[in-house]
Short mmCIF file of C-alpha atoms in Angstrom, two decimals:
data_model
loop_
_atom_site.label_atom_id
_atom_site.label_comp_id
_atom_site.label_asym_id
_atom_site.label_seq_id
_atom_site.Cartn_x
_atom_site.Cartn_y
_atom_site.Cartn_z
CA ASP A 211 14.26 20.45 -16.13
CA ILE A 212 12.62 19.69 -19.67
CA VAL A 213 8.92 20.63 -19.70
CA MET A 214 6.60 18.38 -21.71
CA THR A 215 3.52 19.64 -23.23
CA GLN A 216 0.69 17.48 -24.63
CA THR A 217 -2.05 18.30 -26.88
CA PRO A 218 -5.07 17.91 -26.69
CA LEU A 219 -5.77 17.33 -23.02
CA SER A 220 -8.97 15.70 -24.00
CA SER A 221 -9.89 13.92 -27.08
CA PRO A 222 -13.14 12.48 -27.83
CA VAL A 223 -12.99 9.90 -30.72
CA THR A 224 -15.55 7.61 -32.39
CA LEU A 225 -14.75 3.99 -32.24
CA GLY A 226 -13.03 2.73 -35.35
CA GLN A 227 -11.79 6.25 -36.19
CA PRO A 228 -7.99 7.33 -35.70
CA ALA A 229 -6.61 9.22 -32.96
CA SER A 230 -3.48 11.35 -32.59
CA ILE A 231 -1.79 13.02 -29.38
CA SER A 232 0.94 15.46 -29.87
CA CYS A 233 3.86 15.98 -27.27
CA ARG A 234 6.10 18.87 -27.39
CA SER A 235 9.39 19.13 -25.25
CA SER A 236 11.13 22.13 -24.23
CA GLN A 237 14.55 21.11 -25.44
CA SER A 238 15.62 18.45 -28.06
CA LEU A 239 15.34 14.91 -26.86
CA VAL A 240 18.25 13.63 -28.96
CA HIS A 241 20.54 12.03 -26.53
CA SER A 242 24.33 12.18 -27.08
CA ASP A 243 24.23 8.61 -28.02
CA GLY A 244 21.84 9.24 -30.74
CA ASN A 245 18.77 7.93 -29.40
CA THR A 246 15.57 9.77 -28.39
CA TYR A 247 14.20 8.76 -25.14
CA LEU A 248 10.75 9.69 -25.55
CA SER A 249 8.14 6.98 -24.61
CA TRP A 250 4.18 6.83 -24.43
CA LEU A 251 2.33 5.10 -21.69
CA GLN A 252 -1.28 4.43 -21.22
CA GLN A 253 -3.23 4.30 -18.01
CA ARG A 254 -6.71 2.79 -17.90
CA PRO A 255 -9.11 3.76 -15.29
CA GLY A 256 -7.84 2.37 -11.99
CA GLN A 257 -4.83 0.85 -13.38
CA PRO A 258 -1.08 1.57 -13.19
CA PRO A 259 0.32 3.14 -16.39
CA ARG A 260 1.54 0.69 -19.22
CA LEU A 261 4.36 1.10 -21.53
CA LEU A 262 3.19 1.48 -25.10
CA ILE A 263 6.17 3.11 -27.16
CA TYR A 264 9.89 3.51 -26.21
CA LYS A 265 12.72 5.36 -27.92
CA MET A 266 9.94 7.27 -29.67
CA SER A 267 8.64 4.60 -32.30
CA ASN A 268 9.23 1.25 -31.03
CA ARG A 269 6.25 -0.72 -29.76
CA PHE A 270 6.87 -2.44 -26.41
CA SER A 271 5.98 -6.17 -25.97
CA GLY A 272 2.14 -7.09 -26.38
CA VAL A 273 1.18 -3.51 -27.76
CA PRO A 274 -1.12 -3.97 -30.77
CA ASP A 275 0.27 -2.62 -34.10
CA ARG A 276 -2.58 0.05 -34.34
CA PHE A 277 -0.29 2.09 -31.84
CA SER A 278 2.48 3.86 -33.36
CA GLY A 279 4.86 6.66 -32.54
CA SER A 280 6.62 9.27 -34.56
CA GLY A 281 8.63 12.54 -34.31
CA ALA A 282 12.01 14.27 -34.12
CA GLY A 283 13.75 16.79 -32.02
CA THR A 284 10.94 18.23 -29.78
CA ASP A 285 7.89 17.04 -31.54
CA PHE A 286 6.16 13.62 -31.17
CA THR A 287 3.14 12.12 -32.02
CA LEU A 288 1.21 9.06 -30.90
CA LYS A 289 -1.34 7.47 -33.24
CA ILE A 290 -4.03 4.97 -32.84
CA SER A 291 -5.07 3.85 -36.20
CA ARG A 292 -8.39 2.69 -35.17
CA VAL A 293 -9.62 3.41 -31.55
CA GLU A 294 -11.35 0.39 -29.70
CA ALA A 295 -13.19 0.61 -26.46
CA GLU A 296 -10.20 -0.75 -24.63
CA ASP A 297 -8.19 2.21 -25.51
CA VAL A 298 -10.04 4.50 -23.21
CA GLY A 299 -8.03 6.09 -20.47
CA VAL A 300 -5.17 8.95 -19.96
CA TYR A 301 -2.13 8.75 -22.39
CA TYR A 302 1.18 10.27 -21.12
CA CYS A 303 4.34 11.04 -23.08
CA MET A 304 7.66 10.95 -20.94
CA GLN A 305 11.11 11.99 -21.61
CA ALA A 306 14.38 10.14 -20.30
CA THR A 307 17.08 11.92 -22.21
CA GLN A 308 17.84 14.35 -19.56
CA PHE A 309 17.52 13.53 -15.81
CA PRO A 310 15.15 14.43 -14.06
CA VAL A 311 12.60 12.00 -16.09
CA THR A 312 9.67 14.30 -17.02
CA PHE A 313 6.03 13.68 -18.17
CA GLY A 314 3.44 15.31 -20.11
CA GLN A 315 0.11 16.43 -18.18
CA GLY A 316 -1.90 13.50 -19.93
CA THR A 317 -4.36 13.33 -22.64
CA LYS A 318 -7.70 11.66 -21.74
CA LEU A 319 -8.98 9.56 -24.53
CA GLU A 320 -12.86 8.93 -24.57
CA ILE A 321 -15.30 7.59 -26.76
CA LYS A 322 -17.96 9.80 -28.25
CA GLU B 164 7.01 -12.75 -15.78
CA VAL B 165 8.11 -9.63 -13.92
CA GLN B 166 6.48 -8.90 -10.68
CA LEU B 167 6.87 -5.76 -8.59
CA LEU B 168 5.02 -5.43 -5.14
CA GLU B 169 5.02 -2.17 -3.13
CA SER B 170 4.34 -1.99 0.50
CA GLY B 171 4.77 0.52 3.58
CA GLY B 172 2.10 3.22 2.56
CA GLY B 173 -0.43 4.51 5.04
CA VAL B 174 -1.59 7.47 6.84
CA VAL B 175 1.16 9.79 8.38
CA GLN B 176 1.02 13.49 10.20
CA PRO B 177 2.81 16.12 8.31
CA GLY B 178 6.40 16.14 9.09
CA GLY B 179 6.49 12.37 9.86
CA SER B 180 8.19 9.53 7.95
CA LEU B 181 7.40 6.12 6.06
CA ARG B 182 9.52 3.65 4.33
CA LEU B 183 8.35 2.31 1.18
CA SER B 184 9.51 -1.12 -0.13
CA CYS B 185 9.27 -2.65 -3.60
CA THR B 186 10.07 -6.49 -3.97
CA ALA B 187 10.62 -7.43 -7.35
CA SER B 188 10.74 -10.94 -8.97
CA GLY B 189 10.86 -12.49 -12.40
CA PHE B 190 14.01 -10.77 -13.67
CA THR B 191 17.63 -10.21 -12.62
CA PHE B 192 16.82 -7.31 -10.25
CA SER B 193 20.64 -5.95 -9.78
CA THR B 194 21.06 -5.34 -13.50
CA TYR B 195 18.22 -2.63 -13.74
CA THR B 196 17.65 1.05 -12.99
CA MET B 197 14.45 1.04 -10.83
CA ARG B 198 12.22 4.51 -10.30
CA TRP B 199 9.88 5.62 -7.98
CA VAL B 200 6.76 7.21 -9.54
CA ARG B 201 3.90 9.22 -7.97
CA GLN B 202 0.51 10.10 -8.86
CA ALA B 203 -1.53 12.55 -6.50
CA PRO B 204 -5.31 11.91 -6.73
CA GLY B 205 -6.56 12.77 -9.93
CA LYS B 206 -3.35 14.19 -11.16
CA GLY B 207 -0.78 13.16 -13.56
CA LEU B 208 2.75 11.38 -12.95
CA GLU B 209 5.98 12.36 -11.35
CA CYS B 210 9.09 10.46 -11.36
CA VAL B 211 10.54 11.12 -7.73
CA SER B 212 13.48 9.28 -7.53
CA SER B 213 15.68 6.68 -9.57
CA ILE B 214 18.65 4.34 -8.64
CA THR B 215 20.97 2.43 -11.07
CA GLY B 216 21.24 -1.32 -10.71
CA ASP B 217 24.65 -1.20 -8.88
CA ALA B 218 23.32 1.97 -6.66
CA ALA B 219 26.02 3.90 -7.85
CA ALA B 220 23.77 6.97 -9.09
CA THR B 221 20.66 8.06 -7.63
CA SER B 222 18.56 11.13 -8.64
CA TYR B 223 15.70 12.98 -7.32
CA ALA B 224 12.94 15.39 -8.16
CA ASP B 225 13.34 18.91 -6.77
CA SER B 226 10.07 18.45 -4.91
CA VAL B 227 11.62 15.65 -2.71
CA ARG B 228 15.33 16.14 -2.70
CA GLY B 229 16.74 16.49 0.75
CA ARG B 230 13.63 14.73 2.22
CA PHE B 231 13.43 11.39 0.39
CA THR B 232 16.31 8.57 0.02
CA ILE B 233 16.29 5.65 -2.48
CA SER B 234 18.20 2.62 -1.91
CA ARG B 235 18.24 -0.94 -2.91
CA ASP B 236 19.17 -4.46 -1.46
CA ASN B 237 20.23 -6.41 -4.45
CA SER B 238 20.38 -9.43 -2.16
CA LYS B 239 17.03 -9.29 -1.27
CA ASN B 240 15.37 -7.88 -4.52
CA THR B 241 13.91 -5.13 -3.07
CA LEU B 242 13.83 -1.29 -3.61
CA TYR B 243 13.41 1.21 -0.74
CA LEU B 244 12.16 4.81 -0.61
CA GLN B 245 12.89 6.62 2.66
CA MET B 246 10.47 9.43 3.09
CA ASN B 247 11.03 12.09 5.71
CA SER B 248 9.48 15.47 6.58
CA LEU B 249 6.48 14.59 4.86
CA ARG B 250 4.02 17.16 3.57
CA ALA B 251 0.44 17.36 2.47
CA GLU B 252 1.64 17.51 -1.06
CA ASP B 253 3.40 14.22 -0.78
CA THR B 254 0.01 12.56 -0.82
CA ALA B 255 -0.17 10.10 -3.59
CA LEU B 256 -0.07 6.67 -4.96
CA TYR B 257 3.61 5.66 -5.09
CA TYR B 258 4.53 3.09 -7.84
CA CYS B 259 7.99 1.49 -8.33
CA ALA B 260 8.71 0.69 -11.90
CA LYS B 261 11.26 -1.01 -13.90
CA ASP B 262 13.43 0.79 -16.14
CA PHE B 263 13.35 -0.69 -19.99
CA VAL B 264 15.79 1.34 -22.17
CA ARG B 265 15.21 4.57 -20.65
CA ALA B 266 11.40 3.79 -20.49
CA LEU B 267 9.19 2.36 -17.82
CA GLY B 268 8.49 -1.11 -18.80
CA ASP B 269 6.97 -2.91 -15.60
CA TRP B 270 5.05 -1.34 -12.89
CA GLY B 271 3.66 -2.25 -9.36
CA GLN B 272 0.12 -1.67 -8.58
CA GLY B 273 1.41 1.01 -6.11
CA THR B 274 1.14 1.74 -2.38
CA LEU B 275 -0.96 4.86 -1.11
CA VAL B 276 0.64 7.55 1.07
CA THR B 277 -1.72 9.80 2.65
CA VAL B 278 -0.06 12.77 4.68
CA SER B 279 -2.75 14.23 7.00
CA SER B 280 -3.20 15.49 10.50
#
């Protein structure tokens, strides 16, 4: 199985400042069809997860443009350009290039 | 609007069985891969099983293979997870999720499974 490793596991951020979360996979996530099936999810307290980014860099419907995804091969990054109070929660990366689908451990974003 | 409603959770003794259901609406159910994802209390996410739209292919996490069975009834827009030989470590909130280009685009609110004597 592909292991997904996120850093940091906790990220205190000042409102209005940028934030960045890294995710590394144990194998390349480039699929034979040329796509990279790496996605990012946000889970606010007490809520189910919500899709933010799919195929590494595509924002899902309704996701604010302050969220962006980038990366290549085995190294990926989720960036929030200016953190807002509603961004508090846990962020997960997920790979679906190879089955079984696997998740990172989660990164808790909190406000300083 | 996509809606996913899980049901069937509850308290069960170790070794017991439960069947979870997920009723879907707001999209053409039969054309989408569906997945069950669980979250143990205070822990992260684990995809336990997936099934393609036509039910031709299924997959399972090693932790549940041989004990859990995923299925679907496209005439009823319903996804199932039959869970047998339940263990304490299966205690979790179980979500059903709709696939979107190999991501999880829509989620239900989850149903809680507690395995305890």
